[in-house]
JSON list of C-alpha atoms and ligand atoms in Angstrom, two decimals:
[
{"chain": "W", "resi": 1, "resn": "MET", "atom": "CA", "xyz": [0.00, 0.00, 0.00]},
{"chain": "W", "resi": 2, "resn": "ALA", "atom": "CA", "xyz": [1.20, 3.55, -0.73]},
{"chain": "W", "resi": 3, "resn": "THR", "atom": "CA", "xyz": [0.29, 6.69, 1.19]},
{"chain": "W", "resi": 4, "resn": "VAL", "atom": "CA", "xyz": [0.71, 10.24, -0.10]},
{"chain": "W", "resi": 5, "resn": "ALA", "atom": "CA", "xyz": [0.29, 13.22, 2.24]},
{"chain": "W", "resi": 6, "resn": "ILE", "atom": "CA", "xyz": [-0.76, 16.57, 0.81]},
{"chain": "W", "resi": 7, "resn": "VAL", "atom": "CA", "xyz": [0.30, 19.34, 3.19]},
{"chain": "W", "resi": 8, "resn": "SER", "atom": "CA", "xyz": [0.64, 23.10, 3.16]},
{"chain": "W", "resi": 9, "resn": "GLN", "atom": "CA", "xyz": [0.06, 25.61, 5.92]},
{"chain": "W", "resi": 10, "resn": "LYS", "atom": "CA", "xyz": [-1.67, 27.91, 3.45]},
{"chain": "W", "resi": 11, "resn": "GLY", "atom": "CA", "xyz": [-5.39, 27.68, 2.66]},
{"chain": "W", "resi": 12, "resn": "GLY", "atom": "CA", "xyz": [-6.35, 27.74, -1.00]},
{"chain": "W", "resi": 13, "resn": "SER", "atom": "CA", "xyz": [-3.03, 26.35, -2.23]},
{"chain": "W", "resi": 14, "resn": "GLY", "atom": "CA", "xyz": [-4.70, 23.38, -3.93]},
{"chain": "W", "resi": 15, "resn": "LYS", "atom": "CA", "xyz": [-4.40, 20.57, -1.34]},
{"chain": "W", "resi": 16, "resn": "THR", "atom": "CA", "xyz": [-7.91, 19.22, -1.73]},
{"chain": "W", "resi": 17, "resn": "THR", "atom": "CA", "xyz": [-7.82, 19.58, -5.53]},
{"chain": "W", "resi": 18, "resn": "LEU", "atom": "CA", "xyz": [-4.55, 17.66, -5.71]},
{"chain": "W", "resi": 19, "resn": "ALA", "atom": "CA", "xyz": [-5.73, 14.98, -3.25]},
{"chain": "W", "resi": 20, "resn": "LEU", "atom": "CA", "xyz": [-8.98, 14.30, -5.11]},
{"chain": "W", "resi": 21, "resn": "HIS", "atom": "CA", "xyz": [-7.29, 14.19, -8.51]},
{"chain": "W", "resi": 22, "resn": "LEU", "atom": "CA", "xyz": [-4.53, 11.80, -7.44]},
{"chain": "W", "resi": 23, "resn": "ALA", "atom": "CA", "xyz": [-6.94, 9.44, -5.72]},
{"chain": "W", "resi": 24, "resn": "THR", "atom": "CA", "xyz": [-9.23, 9.48, -8.76]},
{"chain": "W", "resi": 25, "resn": "CYS", "atom": "CA", "xyz": [-6.28, 8.74, -11.10]},
{"chain": "W", "resi": 26, "resn": "ALA", "atom": "CA", "xyz": [-5.44, 5.75, -8.91]},
{"chain": "W", "resi": 27, "resn": "ALA", "atom": "CA", "xyz": [-9.06, 4.56, -9.09]},
{"chain": "W", "resi": 28, "resn": "TYR", "atom": "CA", "xyz": [-9.07, 4.86, -12.92]},
{"chain": "W", "resi": 29, "resn": "ASP", "atom": "CA", "xyz": [-5.84, 2.85, -12.87]},
{"chain": "W", "resi": 30, "resn": "GLY", "atom": "CA", "xyz": [-7.75, 0.01, -11.20]},
{"chain": "W", "resi": 31, "resn": "ARG", "atom": "CA", "xyz": [-6.48, 0.61, -7.66]},
{"chain": "W", "resi": 32, "resn": "ARG", "atom": "CA", "xyz": [-8.60, 0.66, -4.52]},
{"chain": "W", "resi": 33, "resn": "SER", "atom": "CA", "xyz": [-7.97, 4.26, -3.58]},
{"chain": "W", "resi": 34, "resn": "CYS", "atom": "CA", "xyz": [-9.20, 6.39, -0.74]},
{"chain": "W", "resi": 35, "resn": "VAL", "atom": "CA", "xyz": [-8.88, 10.01, 0.40]},
{"chain": "W", "resi": 36, "resn": "ILE", "atom": "CA", "xyz": [-8.63, 10.47, 4.14]},
{"chain": "W", "resi": 37, "resn": "ASP", "atom": "CA", "xyz": [-9.98, 13.96, 4.78]},
{"chain": "W", "resi": 38, "resn": "MET", "atom": "CA", "xyz": [-8.37, 15.37, 7.93]},
{"chain": "W", "resi": 39, "resn": "ASP", "atom": "CA", "xyz": [-9.68, 18.91, 7.44]},
{"chain": "W", "resi": 40, "resn": "PRO", "atom": "CA", "xyz": [-12.52, 19.84, 9.85]},
{"chain": "W", "resi": 41, "resn": "GLN", "atom": "CA", "xyz": [-14.01, 21.82, 6.94]},
{"chain": "W", "resi": 42, "resn": "ALA", "atom": "CA", "xyz": [-14.40, 18.44, 5.20]},
{"chain": "W", "resi": 43, "resn": "THR", "atom": "CA", "xyz": [-14.26, 19.83, 1.65]},
{"chain": "W", "resi": 44, "resn": "ALA", "atom": "CA", "xyz": [-13.07, 16.54, 0.14]},
{"chain": "W", "resi": 45, "resn": "ALA", "atom": "CA", "xyz": [-15.90, 14.71, 1.89]},
{"chain": "W", "resi": 46, "resn": "ALA", "atom": "CA", "xyz": [-18.44, 17.23, 0.54]},
{"chain": "W", "resi": 47, "resn": "TRP", "atom": "CA", "xyz": [-17.08, 16.63, -2.99]},
{"chain": "W", "resi": 48, "resn": "GLY", "atom": "CA", "xyz": [-17.54, 12.89, -2.34]},
{"chain": "W", "resi": 49, "resn": "ASP", "atom": "CA", "xyz": [-21.20, 13.54, -1.45]},
{"chain": "W", "resi": 50, "resn": "TRP", "atom": "CA", "xyz": [-21.73, 15.52, -4.67]},
{"chain": "W", "resi": 51, "resn": "ARG", "atom": "CA", "xyz": [-20.00, 12.77, -6.63]},
{"chain": "W", "resi": 52, "resn": "GLY", "atom": "CA", "xyz": [-22.23, 10.04, -5.27]},
{"chain": "W", "resi": 53, "resn": "SER", "atom": "CA", "xyz": [-21.11, 6.42, -5.34]},
{"chain": "W", "resi": 54, "resn": "PHE", "atom": "CA", "xyz": [-18.23, 6.74, -7.84]},
{"chain": "W", "resi": 55, "resn": "LEU", "atom": "CA", "xyz": [-14.70, 6.10, -6.64]},
{"chain": "W", "resi": 56, "resn": "PRO", "atom": "CA", "xyz": [-12.55, 7.17, -4.88]},
{"chain": "W", "resi": 57, "resn": "GLU", "atom": "CA", "xyz": [-13.82, 6.51, -1.41]},
{"chain": "W", "resi": 58, "resn": "ILE", "atom": "CA", "xyz": [-13.59, 9.52, 0.94]},
{"chain": "W", "resi": 59, "resn": "VAL", "atom": "CA", "xyz": [-13.44, 9.11, 4.70]},
{"chain": "W", "resi": 60, "resn": "THR", "atom": "CA", "xyz": [-13.10, 11.83, 7.33]},
{"chain": "W", "resi": 61, "resn": "CYS", "atom": "CA", "xyz": [-10.83, 11.46, 10.31]},
{"chain": "W", "resi": 62, "resn": "PRO", "atom": "CA", "xyz": [-9.34, 13.64, 13.06]},
{"chain": "W", "resi": 63, "resn": "PRO", "atom": "CA", "xyz": [-5.51, 13.50, 13.41]},
{"chain": "W", "resi": 64, "resn": "ALA", "atom": "CA", "xyz": [-5.61, 11.33, 16.53]},
{"chain": "W", "resi": 65, "resn": "ARG", "atom": "CA", "xyz": [-7.43, 8.60, 14.56]},
{"chain": "W", "resi": 66, "resn": "LEU", "atom": "CA", "xyz": [-5.18, 8.65, 11.50]},
{"chain": "W", "resi": 67, "resn": "LEU", "atom": "CA", "xyz": [-3.19, 5.47, 12.06]},
{"chain": "W", "resi": 68, "resn": "SER", "atom": "CA", "xyz": [-6.23, 3.41, 12.99]},
{"chain": "W", "resi": 69, "resn": "THR", "atom": "CA", "xyz": [-8.12, 4.80, 9.97]},
{"chain": "W", "resi": 70, "resn": "ILE", "atom": "CA", "xyz": [-5.22, 3.87, 7.66]},
{"chain": "W", "resi": 71, "resn": "LEU", "atom": "CA", "xyz": [-5.05, 0.36, 9.14]},
{"chain": "W", "resi": 72, "resn": "LYS", "atom": "CA", "xyz": [-8.78, -0.10, 8.71]},
{"chain": "W", "resi": 73, "resn": "ALA", "atom": "CA", "xyz": [-8.59, 1.02, 5.08]},
{"chain": "W", "resi": 74, "resn": "GLN", "atom": "CA", "xyz": [-5.67, -1.32, 4.46]},
{"chain": "W", "resi": 75, "resn": "ARG", "atom": "CA", "xyz": [-7.53, -4.25, 6.00]},
{"chain": "W", "resi": 76, "resn": "GLY", "atom": "CA", "xyz": [-10.47, -3.40, 3.74]},
{"chain": "W", "resi": 77, "resn": "GLY", "atom": "CA", "xyz": [-8.24, -3.79, 0.67]},
{"chain": "W", "resi": 78, "resn": "THR", "atom": "CA", "xyz": [-7.31, -0.15, 0.00]},
{"chain": "W", "resi": 79, "resn": "ASP", "atom": "CA", "xyz": [-3.93, 0.04, -1.72]},
{"chain": "W", "resi": 80, "resn": "PHE", "atom": "CA", "xyz": [-3.56, 3.79, -2.41]},
{"chain": "W", "resi": 81, "resn": "ILE", "atom": "CA", "xyz": [-4.30, 6.44, 0.20]},
{"chain": "W", "resi": 82, "resn": "VAL", "atom": "CA", "xyz": [-4.14, 10.22, -0.13]},
{"chain": "W", "resi": 83, "resn": "LEU", "atom": "CA", "xyz": [-4.20, 12.30, 3.05]},
{"chain": "W", "resi": 84, "resn": "ASP", "atom": "CA", "xyz": [-5.85, 15.71, 2.63]},
{"chain": "W", "resi": 85, "resn": "THR", "atom": "CA", "xyz": [-4.92, 18.03, 5.48]},
{"chain": "W", "resi": 86, "resn": "PRO", "atom": "CA", "xyz": [-6.16, 21.37, 6.84]},
{"chain": "W", "resi": 87, "resn": "PRO", "atom": "CA", "xyz": [-4.10, 24.57, 6.67]},
{"chain": "W", "resi": 88, "resn": "GLN", "atom": "CA", "xyz": [-2.62, 25.94, 9.89]},
{"chain": "W", "resi": 89, "resn": "SER", "atom": "CA", "xyz": [-2.70, 22.67, 11.75]},
{"chain": "W", "resi": 90, "resn": "ASP", "atom": "CA", "xyz": [0.69, 21.45, 12.81]},
{"chain": "W", "resi": 91, "resn": "MET", "atom": "CA", "xyz": [-0.74, 18.37, 14.41]},
{"chain": "W", "resi": 92, "resn": "ALA", "atom": "CA", "xyz": [-2.69, 17.14, 11.38]},
{"chain": "W", "resi": 93, "resn": "SER", "atom": "CA", "xyz": [0.19, 17.91, 9.01]},
{"chain": "W", "resi": 94, "resn": "ARG", "atom": "CA", "xyz": [2.72, 16.24, 11.30]},
{"chain": "W", "resi": 95, "resn": "GLU", "atom": "CA", "xyz": [0.64, 13.07, 11.65]},
{"chain": "W", "resi": 96, "resn": "ALA", "atom": "CA", "xyz": [0.02, 12.97, 7.90]},
{"chain": "W", "resi": 97, "resn": "VAL", "atom": "CA", "xyz": [3.69, 13.41, 7.04]},
{"chain": "W", "resi": 98, "resn": "ARG", "atom": "CA", "xyz": [4.65, 10.73, 9.56]},
{"chain": "W", "resi": 99, "resn": "ALA", "atom": "CA", "xyz": [2.25, 8.23, 7.95]},
{"chain": "W", "resi": 100, "resn": "ALA", "atom": "CA", "xyz": [3.24, 9.05, 4.37]},
{"chain": "W", "resi": 101, "resn": "ASP", "atom": "CA", "xyz": [5.60, 7.43, 1.87]},
{"chain": "W", "resi": 102, "resn": "LEU", "atom": "CA", "xyz": [5.62, 10.62, -0.20]},
{"chain": "W", "resi": 103, "resn": "VAL", "atom": "CA", "xyz": [4.74, 14.20, 0.74]},
{"chain": "W", "resi": 104, "resn": "LEU", "atom": "CA", "xyz": [3.45, 16.74, -1.79]},
{"chain": "W", "resi": 105, "resn": "VAL", "atom": "CA", "xyz": [3.25, 20.43, -0.96]},
{"chain": "W", "resi": 106, "resn": "PRO", "atom": "CA", "xyz": [1.09, 22.41, -3.38]},
{"chain": "W", "resi": 107, "resn": "THR", "atom": "CA", "xyz": [1.78, 26.11, -3.46]},
{"chain": "W", "resi": 108, "resn": "ARG", "atom": "CA", "xyz": [0.89, 29.07, -5.59]},
{"chain": "W", "resi": 109, "resn": "ALA", "atom": "CA", "xyz": [3.84, 31.04, -6.89]},
{"chain": "W", "resi": 110, "resn": "ARG", "atom": "CA", "xyz": [3.06, 34.18, -4.89]},
{"chain": "W", "resi": 111, "resn": "ALA", "atom": "CA", "xyz": [4.98, 35.97, -2.14]},
{"chain": "W", "resi": 112, "resn": "PHE", "atom": "CA", "xyz": [2.53, 35.20, 0.69]},
{"chain": "W", "resi": 113, "resn": "ASP", "atom": "CA", "xyz": [2.28, 31.56, -0.32]},
{"chain": "W", "resi": 114, "resn": "LEU", "atom": "CA", "xyz": [6.04, 31.19, -0.52]},
{"chain": "W", "resi": 115, "resn": "HIS", "atom": "CA", "xyz": [6.33, 32.78, 2.91]},
{"chain": "W", "resi": 116, "resn": "ALA", "atom": "CA", "xyz": [3.92, 30.17, 4.33]},
{"chain": "W", "resi": 117, "resn": "LEU", "atom": "CA", "xyz": [6.08, 27.50, 2.70]},
{"chain": "W", "resi": 118, "resn": "GLU", "atom": "CA", "xyz": [8.83, 28.11, 5.27]},
{"chain": "W", "resi": 119, "resn": "ALA", "atom": "CA", "xyz": [6.73, 26.54, 8.05]},
{"chain": "W", "resi": 120, "resn": "THR", "atom": "CA", "xyz": [5.84, 23.58, 5.86]},
{"chain": "W", "resi": 121, "resn": "ALA", "atom": "CA", "xyz": [9.49, 23.12, 4.88]},
{"chain": "W", "resi": 122, "resn": "GLN", "atom": "CA", "xyz": [10.47, 22.90, 8.55]},
{"chain": "W", "resi": 123, "resn": "LEU", "atom": "CA", "xyz": [7.76, 20.38, 9.24]},
{"chain": "W", "resi": 124, "resn": "VAL", "atom": "CA", "xyz": [8.78, 18.02, 6.45]},
{"chain": "W", "resi": 125, "resn": "SER", "atom": "CA", "xyz": [12.49, 18.34, 7.09]},
{"chain": "W", "resi": 126, "resn": "PHE", "atom": "CA", "xyz": [12.02, 16.99, 10.65]},
{"chain": "W", "resi": 127, "resn": "ALA", "atom": "CA", "xyz": [10.20, 13.95, 9.32]},
{"chain": "W", "resi": 128, "resn": "ASN", "atom": "CA", "xyz": [12.91, 13.11, 6.80]},
{"chain": "W", "resi": 129, "resn": "LYS", "atom": "CA", "xyz": [10.40, 11.97, 4.17]},
{"chain": "W", "resi": 130, "resn": "PRO", "atom": "CA", "xyz": [10.64, 12.48, 0.41]},
{"chain": "W", "resi": 131, "resn": "ALA", "atom": "CA", "xyz": [8.84, 15.78, -0.13]},
{"chain": "W", "resi": 132, "resn": "HIS", "atom": "CA", "xyz": [8.24, 17.82, -3.27]},
{"chain": "W", "resi": 133, "resn": "VAL", "atom": "CA", "xyz": [6.61, 21.15, -3.91]},
{"chain": "W", "resi": 134, "resn": "VAL", "atom": "CA", "xyz": [3.95, 21.12, -6.63]},
{"chain": "W", "resi": 135, "resn": "LEU", "atom": "CA", "xyz": [3.59, 24.60, -8.11]},
{"chain": "W", "resi": 136, "resn": "ASN", "atom": "CA", "xyz": [-0.09, 25.27, -8.65]},
{"chain": "W", "resi": 137, "resn": "ALA", "atom": "CA", "xyz": [-2.16, 27.72, -10.67]},
{"chain": "W", "resi": 138, "resn": "VAL", "atom": "CA", "xyz": [0.92, 29.02, -12.47]},
{"chain": "W", "resi": 139, "resn": "PRO", "atom": "CA", "xyz": [-0.12, 31.78, -14.90]},
{"chain": "W", "resi": 140, "resn": "SER", "atom": "CA", "xyz": [0.55, 31.01, -18.56]},
{"chain": "W", "resi": 141, "resn": "ARG", "atom": "CA", "xyz": [3.78, 32.34, -20.09]},
{"chain": "W", "resi": 142, "resn": "ALA", "atom": "CA", "xyz": [5.18, 33.03, -16.60]},
{"chain": "W", "resi": 143, "resn": "THR", "atom": "CA", "xyz": [8.60, 31.58, -17.37]},
{"chain": "W", "resi": 144, "resn": "ARG", "atom": "CA", "xyz": [10.50, 34.10, -15.25]},
{"chain": "W", "resi": 145, "resn": "LEU", "atom": "CA", "xyz": [8.13, 33.60, -12.31]},
{"chain": "W", "resi": 146, "resn": "LEU", "atom": "CA", "xyz": [8.63, 29.83, -12.54]},
{"chain": "W", "resi": 147, "resn": "ILE", "atom": "CA", "xyz": [12.41, 30.10, -12.52]},
{"chain": "W", "resi": 148, "resn": "ASP", "atom": "CA", "xyz": [12.41, 32.52, -9.55]},
{"chain": "W", "resi": 149, "resn": "THR", "atom": "CA", "xyz": [9.90, 30.46, -7.58]},
{"chain": "W", "resi": 150, "resn": "LYS", "atom": "CA", "xyz": [11.85, 27.24, -8.12]},
{"chain": "W", "resi": 151, "resn": "ALA", "atom": "CA", "xyz": [14.99, 28.96, -6.85]},
{"chain": "W", "resi": 152, "resn": "GLN", "atom": "CA", "xyz": [13.16, 30.20, -3.73]},
{"chain": "W", "resi": 153, "resn": "VAL", "atom": "CA", "xyz": [11.70, 26.77, -3.01]},
{"chain": "W", "resi": 154, "resn": "GLU", "atom": "CA", "xyz": [15.07, 25.08, -3.38]},
{"chain": "W", "resi": 155, "resn": "LYS", "atom": "CA", "xyz": [16.60, 27.64, -1.01]},
{"chain": "W", "resi": 156, "resn": "LEU", "atom": "CA", "xyz": [14.20, 26.31, 1.62]},
{"chain": "W", "resi": 157, "resn": "GLY", "atom": "CA", "xyz": [15.67, 22.84, 1.13]},
{"chain": "W", "resi": 158, "resn": "LEU", "atom": "CA", "xyz": [12.66, 21.47, -0.74]},
{"chain": "W", "resi": 159, "resn": "SER", "atom": "CA", "xyz": [12.67, 19.94, -4.18]},
{"chain": "W", "resi": 160, "resn": "VAL", "atom": "CA", "xyz": [10.28, 21.03, -6.91]},
{"chain": "W", "resi": 161, "resn": "CYS", "atom": "CA", "xyz": [8.14, 18.47, -8.67]},
{"chain": "W", "resi": 162, "resn": "PRO", "atom": "CA", "xyz": [8.83, 18.59, -12.42]},
{"chain": "W", "resi": 163, "resn": "VAL", "atom": "CA", "xyz": [5.08, 18.70, -13.13]},
{"chain": "W", "resi": 164, "resn": "HIS", "atom": "CA", "xyz": [3.14, 21.84, -12.28]},
{"chain": "W", "resi": 165, "resn": "PHE", "atom": "CA", "xyz": [-0.45, 22.91, -12.81]},
{"chain": "W", "resi": 166, "resn": "GLY", "atom": "CA", "xyz": [-1.45, 26.03, -14.71]},
{"chain": "W", "resi": 167, "resn": "GLU", "atom": "CA", "xyz": [-4.28, 28.35, -13.74]},
{"chain": "W", "resi": 168, "resn": "ARG", "atom": "CA", "xyz": [-7.14, 26.19, -15.08]},
{"chain": "W", "resi": 169, "resn": "ALA", "atom": "CA", "xyz": [-10.83, 26.93, -14.75]},
{"chain": "W", "resi": 170, "resn": "ALA", "atom": "CA", "xyz": [-11.51, 23.20, -15.31]},
{"chain": "W", "resi": 171, "resn": "PHE", "atom": "CA", "xyz": [-10.38, 22.49, -11.73]},
{"chain": "W", "resi": 172, "resn": "HIS", "atom": "CA", "xyz": [-13.04, 24.54, -10.02]},
{"chain": "W", "resi": 173, "resn": "ARG", "atom": "CA", "xyz": [-15.68, 23.80, -12.68]},
{"chain": "W", "resi": 174, "resn": "ALA", "atom": "CA", "xyz": [-15.16, 20.08, -12.12]},
{"chain": "W", "resi": 175, "resn": "ALA", "atom": "CA", "xyz": [-15.17, 20.40, -8.32]},
{"chain": "W", "resi": 176, "resn": "ALA", "atom": "CA", "xyz": [-18.64, 21.95, -8.26]},
{"chain": "W", "resi": 177, "resn": "SER", "atom": "CA", "xyz": [-20.16, 18.89, -9.91]},
{"chain": "W", "resi": 178, "resn": "GLY", "atom": "CA", "xyz": [-18.27, 16.26, -7.94]},
{"chain": "W", "resi": 179, "resn": "GLU", "atom": "CA", "xyz": [-15.99, 15.55, -10.88]},
{"chain": "W", "resi": 180, "resn": "VAL", "atom": "CA", "xyz": [-12.31, 15.75, -11.70]},
{"chain": "W", "resi": 181, "resn": "ALA", "atom": "CA", "xyz": [-10.85, 17.80, -14.55]},
{"chain": "W", "resi": 182, "resn": "SER", "atom": "CA", "xyz": [-10.57, 14.81, -16.94]},
{"chain": "W", "resi": 183, "resn": "GLU", "atom": "CA", "xyz": [-14.27, 14.08, -16.50]},
{"chain": "W", "resi": 184, "resn": "ALA", "atom": "CA", "xyz": [-15.37, 17.70, -16.98]},
{"chain": "W", "resi": 185, "resn": "GLU", "atom": "CA", "xyz": [-12.95, 18.41, -19.84]},
{"chain": "W", "resi": 186, "resn": "PRO", "atom": "CA", "xyz": [-11.31, 15.18, -21.09]},
{"chain": "W", "resi": 187, "resn": "GLU", "atom": "CA", "xyz": [-9.16, 16.90, -23.73]},
{"chain": "W", "resi": 188, "resn": "GLY", "atom": "CA", "xyz": [-8.24, 19.90, -21.55]},
{"chain": "W", "resi": 189, "resn": "LYS", "atom": "CA", "xyz": [-4.85, 21.02, -20.30]},
{"chain": "W", "resi": 190, "resn": "ALA", "atom": "CA", "xyz": [-5.78, 20.40, -16.65]},
{"chain": "W", "resi": 191, "resn": "ALA", "atom": "CA", "xyz": [-6.51, 16.74, -17.42]},
{"chain": "W", "resi": 192, "resn": "ALA", "atom": "CA", "xyz": [-3.14, 16.37, -19.19]},
{"chain": "W", "resi": 193, "resn": "GLU", "atom": "CA", "xyz": [-1.28, 17.97, -16.25]},
{"chain": "W", "resi": 194, "resn": "VAL", "atom": "CA", "xyz": [-2.99, 15.65, -13.77]},
{"chain": "W", "resi": 195, "resn": "ASP", "atom": "CA", "xyz": [-2.08, 12.62, -15.92]},
{"chain": "W", "resi": 196, "resn": "ALA", "atom": "CA", "xyz": [1.54, 13.75, -16.02]},
{"chain": "W", "resi": 197, "resn": "LEU", "atom": "CA", "xyz": [1.58, 14.20, -12.25]},
{"chain": "W", "resi": 198, "resn": "TRP", "atom": "CA", "xyz": [0.04, 10.77, -11.71]},
{"chain": "W", "resi": 199, "resn": "ASP", "atom": "CA", "xyz": [2.74, 9.17, -13.93]},
{"chain": "W", "resi": 200, "resn": "TRP", "atom": "CA", "xyz": [5.41, 10.98, -11.95]},
{"chain": "W", "resi": 201, "resn": "VAL", "atom": "CA", "xyz": [3.91, 10.01, -8.56]},
{"chain": "W", "resi": 202, "resn": "SER", "atom": "CA", "xyz": [3.55, 6.37, -9.68]},
{"chain": "W", "resi": 203, "resn": "ALA", "atom": "CA", "xyz": [7.22, 6.31, -10.66]},
{"chain": "W", "resi": 204, "resn": "GLU", "atom": "CA", "xyz": [8.35, 8.00, -7.39]},
{"chain": "W", "resi": 205, "resn": "LEU", "atom": "CA", "xyz": [6.40, 5.43, -5.37]},
{"chain": "W", "resi": 206, "resn": "LYS", "atom": "CA", "xyz": [7.51, 2.60, -7.69]},
{"chain": "W", "resi": 207, "resn": "LEU", "atom": "CA", "xyz": [3.90, 1.42, -7.91]},
{"chain": "W", "resi": 208, "resn": "SER", "atom": "CA", "xyz": [3.65, -1.95, -9.54]},
{"chain": "W", "resi": 209, "resn": "PRO", "atom": "CA", "xyz": [1.31, -2.17, -12.54]},
{"chain": "W", "resi": 210, "resn": "VAL", "atom": "CA", "xyz": [-2.22, -3.28, -11.75]},
{"chain": "W", "resi": 211, "resn": "SER", "atom": "CA", "xyz": [-2.81, -6.80, -13.08]},
{"chain": "M", "resi": 301, "resn": "ADP", "atom": "N1", "xyz": [-4.60, 25.00, -10.83]},
{"chain": "M", "resi": 301, "resn": "ADP", "atom": "C1", "xyz": [-5.73, 25.62, -10.48]},
{"chain": "M", "resi": 301, "resn": "ADP", "atom": "N2", "xyz": [-6.33, 26.49, -11.34]},
{"chain": "M", "resi": 301, "resn": "ADP", "atom": "C2", "xyz": [-7.46, 27.15, -11.01]},
{"chain": "M", "resi": 301, "resn": "ADP", "atom": "N3", "xyz": [-8.12, 26.97, -9.84]},
{"chain": "M", "resi": 301, "resn": "ADP", "atom": "C3", "xyz": [-7.58, 26.12, -8.94]},
{"chain": "M", "resi": 301, "resn": "ADP", "atom": "C4", "xyz": [-6.37, 25.39, -9.20]},
{"chain": "M", "resi": 301, "resn": "ADP", "atom": "N4", "xyz": [-6.09, 24.61, -8.13]},
{"chain": "M", "resi": 301, "resn": "ADP", "atom": "C5", "xyz": [-7.08, 24.83, -7.23]},
{"chain": "M", "resi": 301, "resn": "ADP", "atom": "N5", "xyz": [-7.97, 25.73, -7.71]},
{"chain": "M", "resi": 301, "resn": "ADP", "atom": "C6", "xyz": [-9.16, 26.26, -7.03]},
{"chain": "M", "resi": 301, "resn": "ADP", "atom": "O1", "xyz": [-8.69, 27.02, -5.91]},
{"chain": "M", "resi": 301, "resn": "ADP", "atom": "C7", "xyz": [-9.57, 26.85, -4.81]},
{"chain": "M", "resi": 301, "resn": "ADP", "atom": "C8", "xyz": [-8.79, 26.32, -3.61]},
{"chain": "M", "resi": 301, "resn": "ADP", "atom": "O2", "xyz": [-8.31, 25.00, -3.89]},
{"chain": "M", "resi": 301, "resn": "ADP", "atom": "P1", "xyz": [-8.32, 23.86, -2.79]},
{"chain": "M", "resi": 301, "resn": "ADP", "atom": "O3", "xyz": [-7.88, 22.61, -3.47]},
{"chain": "M", "resi": 301, "resn": "ADP", "atom": "O4", "xyz": [-9.64, 23.82, -2.07]},
{"chain": "M", "resi": 301, "resn": "ADP", "atom": "O5", "xyz": [-7.17, 24.38, -1.80]},
{"chain": "M", "resi": 301, "resn": "ADP", "atom": "P2", "xyz": [-6.86, 23.96, -0.29]},
{"chain": "M", "resi": 301, "resn": "ADP", "atom": "O6", "xyz": [-7.41, 22.57, -0.08]},
{"chain": "M", "resi": 301, "resn": "ADP", "atom": "O7", "xyz": [-5.36, 24.02, -0.18]},
{"chain": "M", "resi": 301, "resn": "ADP", "atom": "O8", "xyz": [-7.53, 24.99, 0.58]},
{"chain": "M", "resi": 301, "resn": "ADP", "atom": "C9", "xyz": [-10.68, 25.92, -5.27]},
{"chain": "M", "resi": 301, "resn": "ADP", "atom": "O9", "xyz": [-11.76, 26.70, -5.69]},
{"chain": "M", "resi": 301, "resn": "ADP", "atom": "C10", "xyz": [-10.05, 25.19, -6.46]},
{"chain": "M", "resi": 301, "resn": "ADP", "atom": "O10", "xyz": [-11.05, 24.76, -7.41]},
{"chain": "M", "resi": 302, "resn": "MG", "atom": "MG1", "xyz": [-8.64, 21.77, 1.41]}
]
């Protein structure tokens, strides 16, 4: 079983979007995937309600119940778990990072977001887990911004995921109807970016092909 934690101390950075898309990619790949929603706002769980009975499964859980919730999912046959965490909660982020095989930190390439990244960088460095920043909602043709942001992220001791997401309306359009970008706009750029990220995550985790 593989577990990916999505953490960032900043609200609106794209944690829930990333969590739902990765878990849905895993489900389309034929894996039993599940999002564990640790955010008291329960946005991922609300999306699951709008979605109805389609995969992935979404369960809510407070930080103190994380390990038992993971074990229960594993016993039930889940083989890919994504942990969606709240902003500004050291405890939830710490527990999620501790349970994870891979940590992804979505961030927008803006000064305030990069400032908030410092706290997240400290948190993941203590845990000594593979952690990568996923740049999100990058404006088109922002080559200079991308180069500068990557340099700033690396200065914090974090590595930058080679796949980033552009500013794509498909993400919030899809969310409102309990869908992911590839369902709302199969040929769109958002869908292609998510596919590329899923390929990269699968390789990082060395996921074996589904038989
Ligand atoms: N790449 C993107 N392009 C456009 N909108 C995005 C993108 N990523 C996320 N969003 C939107 O930004 C808002 C915040 O994203 P969300 O995933 O809820 O962040 P968080 O969970 O970190 O608070 C949502 O409305 C979401 O649809
Ligand atoms: Mg969220």
